[in-house]
Each structure stands twice: as C-alpha cells, then as structure tokens.
Short mmCIF file of C-alpha atoms in Angstrom, two decimals:
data_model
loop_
_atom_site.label_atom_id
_atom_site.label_comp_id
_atom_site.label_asym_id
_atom_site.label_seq_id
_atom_site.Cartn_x
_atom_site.Cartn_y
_atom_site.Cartn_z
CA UNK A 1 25.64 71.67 54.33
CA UNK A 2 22.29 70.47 54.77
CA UNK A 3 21.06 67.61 57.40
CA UNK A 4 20.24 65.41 54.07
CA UNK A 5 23.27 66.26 52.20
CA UNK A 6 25.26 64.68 55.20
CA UNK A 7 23.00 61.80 55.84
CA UNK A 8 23.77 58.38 54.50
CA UNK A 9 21.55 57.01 52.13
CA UNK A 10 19.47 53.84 53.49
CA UNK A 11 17.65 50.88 52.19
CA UNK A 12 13.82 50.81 53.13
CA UNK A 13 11.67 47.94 52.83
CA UNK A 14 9.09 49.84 51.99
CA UNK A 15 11.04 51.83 49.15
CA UNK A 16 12.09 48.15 48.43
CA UNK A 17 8.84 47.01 48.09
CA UNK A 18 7.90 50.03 45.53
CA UNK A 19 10.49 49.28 43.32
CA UNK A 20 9.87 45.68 43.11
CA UNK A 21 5.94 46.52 42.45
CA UNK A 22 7.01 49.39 39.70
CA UNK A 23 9.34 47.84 38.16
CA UNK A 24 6.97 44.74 37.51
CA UNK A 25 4.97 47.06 35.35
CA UNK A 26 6.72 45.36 31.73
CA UNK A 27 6.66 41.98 33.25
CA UNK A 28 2.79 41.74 34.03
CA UNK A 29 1.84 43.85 30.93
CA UNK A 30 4.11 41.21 28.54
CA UNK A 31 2.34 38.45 30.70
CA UNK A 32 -1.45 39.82 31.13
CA UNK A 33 -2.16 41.06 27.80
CA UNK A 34 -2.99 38.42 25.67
CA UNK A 35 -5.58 37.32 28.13
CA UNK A 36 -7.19 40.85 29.03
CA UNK A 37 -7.14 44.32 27.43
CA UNK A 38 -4.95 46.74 28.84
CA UNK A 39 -6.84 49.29 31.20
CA UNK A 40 -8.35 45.37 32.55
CA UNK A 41 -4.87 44.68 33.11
CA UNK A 42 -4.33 47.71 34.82
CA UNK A 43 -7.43 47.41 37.00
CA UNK A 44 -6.82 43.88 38.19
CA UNK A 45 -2.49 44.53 38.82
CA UNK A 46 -3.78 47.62 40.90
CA UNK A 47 -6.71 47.00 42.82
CA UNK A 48 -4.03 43.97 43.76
CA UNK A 49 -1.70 46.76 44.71
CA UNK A 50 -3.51 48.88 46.57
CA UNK A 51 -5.09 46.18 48.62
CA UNK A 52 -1.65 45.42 49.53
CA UNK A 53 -0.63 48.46 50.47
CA UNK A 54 -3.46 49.41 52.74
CA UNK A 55 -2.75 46.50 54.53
CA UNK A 56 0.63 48.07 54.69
CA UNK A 57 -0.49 50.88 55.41
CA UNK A 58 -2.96 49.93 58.13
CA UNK A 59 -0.19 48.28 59.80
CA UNK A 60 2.49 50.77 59.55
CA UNK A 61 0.12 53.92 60.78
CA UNK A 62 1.01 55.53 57.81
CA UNK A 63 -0.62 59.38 57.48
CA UNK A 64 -3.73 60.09 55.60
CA UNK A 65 -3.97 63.58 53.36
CA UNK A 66 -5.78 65.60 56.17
CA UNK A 67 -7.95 67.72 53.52
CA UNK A 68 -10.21 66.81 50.63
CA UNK A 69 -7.85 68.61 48.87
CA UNK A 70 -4.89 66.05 49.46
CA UNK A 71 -7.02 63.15 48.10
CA UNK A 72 -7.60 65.13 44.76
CA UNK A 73 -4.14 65.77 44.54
CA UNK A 74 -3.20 61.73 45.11
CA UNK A 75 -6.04 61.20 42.38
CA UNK A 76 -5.01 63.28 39.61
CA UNK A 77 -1.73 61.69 40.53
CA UNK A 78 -2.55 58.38 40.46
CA UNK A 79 -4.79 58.71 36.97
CA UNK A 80 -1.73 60.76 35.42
CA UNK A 81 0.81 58.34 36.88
CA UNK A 82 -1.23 54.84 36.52
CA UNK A 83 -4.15 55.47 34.47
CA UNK A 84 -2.74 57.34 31.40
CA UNK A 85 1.00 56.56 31.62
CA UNK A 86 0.68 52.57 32.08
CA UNK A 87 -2.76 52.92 30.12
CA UNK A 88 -0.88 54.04 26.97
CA UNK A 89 2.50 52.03 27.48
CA UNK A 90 0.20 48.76 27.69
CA UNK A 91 -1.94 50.03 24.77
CA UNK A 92 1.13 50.51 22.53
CA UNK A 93 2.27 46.75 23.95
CA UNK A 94 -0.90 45.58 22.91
CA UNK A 95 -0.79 47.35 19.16
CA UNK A 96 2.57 45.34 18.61
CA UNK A 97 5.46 47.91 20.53
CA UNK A 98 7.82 45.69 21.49
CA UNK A 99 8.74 45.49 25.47
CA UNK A 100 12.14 46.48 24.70
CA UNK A 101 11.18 49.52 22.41
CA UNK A 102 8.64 50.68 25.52
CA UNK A 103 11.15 50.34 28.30
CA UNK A 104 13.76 51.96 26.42
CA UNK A 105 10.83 54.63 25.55
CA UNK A 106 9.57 54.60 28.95
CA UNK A 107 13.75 55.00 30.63
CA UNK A 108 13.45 58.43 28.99
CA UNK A 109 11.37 60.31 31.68
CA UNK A 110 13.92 60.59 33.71
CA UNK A 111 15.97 62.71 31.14
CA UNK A 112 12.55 64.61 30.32
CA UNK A 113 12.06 65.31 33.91
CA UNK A 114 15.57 66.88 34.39
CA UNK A 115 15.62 68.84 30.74
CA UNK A 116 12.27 70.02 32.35
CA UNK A 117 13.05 71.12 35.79
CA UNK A 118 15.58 74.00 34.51
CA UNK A 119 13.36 75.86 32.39
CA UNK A 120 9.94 75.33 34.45
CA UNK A 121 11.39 74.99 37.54
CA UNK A 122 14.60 76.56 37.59
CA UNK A 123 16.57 73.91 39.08
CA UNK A 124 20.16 73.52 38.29
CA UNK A 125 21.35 70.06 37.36
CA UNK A 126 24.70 69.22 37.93
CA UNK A 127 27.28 67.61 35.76
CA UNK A 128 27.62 64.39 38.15
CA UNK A 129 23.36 63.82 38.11
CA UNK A 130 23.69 64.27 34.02
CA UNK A 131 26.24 61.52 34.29
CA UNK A 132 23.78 59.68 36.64
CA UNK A 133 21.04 59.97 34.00
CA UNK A 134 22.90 59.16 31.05
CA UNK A 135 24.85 55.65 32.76
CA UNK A 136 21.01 55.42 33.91
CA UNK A 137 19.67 55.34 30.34
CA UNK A 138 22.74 53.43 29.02
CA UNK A 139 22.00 50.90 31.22
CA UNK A 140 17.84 50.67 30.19
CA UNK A 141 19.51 49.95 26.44
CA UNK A 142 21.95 47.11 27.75
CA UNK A 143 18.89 45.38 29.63
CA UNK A 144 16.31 45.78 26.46
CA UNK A 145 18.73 46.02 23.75
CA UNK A 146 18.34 42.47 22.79
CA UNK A 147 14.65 42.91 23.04
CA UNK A 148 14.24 46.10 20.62
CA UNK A 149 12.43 45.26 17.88
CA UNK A 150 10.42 47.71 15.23
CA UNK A 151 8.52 45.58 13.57
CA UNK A 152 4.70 44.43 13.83
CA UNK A 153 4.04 47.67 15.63
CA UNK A 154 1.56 50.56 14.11
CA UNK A 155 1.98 53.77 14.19
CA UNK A 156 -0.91 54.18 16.83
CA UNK A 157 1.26 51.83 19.03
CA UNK A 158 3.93 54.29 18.90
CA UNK A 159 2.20 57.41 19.86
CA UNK A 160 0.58 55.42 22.90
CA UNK A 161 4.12 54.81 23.72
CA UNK A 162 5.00 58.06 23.33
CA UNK A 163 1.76 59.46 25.23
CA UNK A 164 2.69 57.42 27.99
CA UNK A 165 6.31 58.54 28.54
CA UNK A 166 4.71 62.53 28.14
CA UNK A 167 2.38 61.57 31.25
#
C-alpha cells in the first residue's frame, strides 16, 4: 500500500477556491455574453483570476517553474485549457447552445479522459472509478436537465461545443 492510498483525503482552501473559480465558468459566460464577445469575456474573467491568484500566490510562497521550459509547458496549458476549451464552449453559448446542452457536453471529459488513458496511457480503470464517472455524469444531467434545450442553436454552435470538450 502506498503512503497516498492510506492517507485521508482533505479539504484545501486553496483546492476550494479552484473549484469555486472553475466551476463559475457557465455562470459568468450565461451572465457576460450578451454584453461582450466571448474570448472578451474570457480575457476580463481571467486577467481577474490570475490577479487573484498571484496575490495568492505571493502570499502563500508558492513555487515558480524553475526553467523556461516549465513556463511553456503552463502556457500551452493554459491556451489549451482556457483559451480554446472555454473559447469554444462560450462561442457555442454565444451561437445559441444552450447552458444546459454545454455543461452536459462539457461533464463528458471526464469519461473522454478515462476511455483515453487505457489505450494512450495504459492505465487501468477500475470498476468502482467507472461507477464514479458514470454517478458523476448522471449527476451533470440532473443539475442541467431542466436546462437542455436544442433549439435556436446552429450547427457551428455545436461543433464549438464539441471543440471545446476535445481540448
């Protein structure tokens, strides 16, 4: 048994924190974009954000990559992750995708992720994390079921969507 397999799980604020400022991702995009276009929407919520966090940061004495290397890495991260992920899910908002139909869209990756890590990373997934991922997905469609809707959307909304849960 392994040092993490026997350690209980905790709640940090910081993990805390990330949620909360993840999760808001529907909420602000919903809000924002009738008043700005989506990668403006994504500027303003994250140079918000990362101010934030390097205060956070700063104050924690939190480690910096130590090579120009690491940066890159956080970069084509963050443009993958942020730019082209959120880009296209608030792209297909703004083309008429529903919230609900991009959430539910979105609460994919997770099963993506795992139905990619056994071929291209051979990683086994267990029966109990399929069960985690499936009560996780089941429980995206109870929050946005009422909010599904497939109308008013064009096609080009739906492969932003889409685009966005492949990033």
């Amino acid at each position: 048994t392994t040092l993490a397999a026997r350690r209980a799980p905790t709640l940090s604020p910081l993990g805390m924190l990330f949620v909360i400022l993840w999760s808001s991702a529907w909420i602000a995009g919903k809000i924002g974009l009738p008043y700005a276009g989506p990668f403006t929407l994504l500027l303003i919520r994250f140079a918000a954000a990362a101010a934030f966090m390097l205060l956070i940061a700063l104050a924690t004495g939190a480690p910096w990559p130590g090579t120009l290397a690491g940066y890159a890495h956080l970069a084509v991260a963050g443009v993958l992750i942020q730019g082209v992920a959120l880009g296209c899910a608030y792209l297909g908002l703004q083309l008429g995708v529903s919230a609900g139909i991009s959430g539910l869209v979105n609460g994919l990756a997770p099963l993506f992720t795992a139905f990619g890590a056994v071929p291209f990373l051979g990683e086994r997934v267990e029966s109990r994390q399929w069960l985690g991922l499936g009560a996780g997905l089941i429980g995206v469609a109870l929050v946005l079921g009422d909010q599904v809707s497939l109308g008013g959307a064009s096609w080009a909304g739906y492969a932003a969507t889409f685009v966005a849960l492949a990033a």
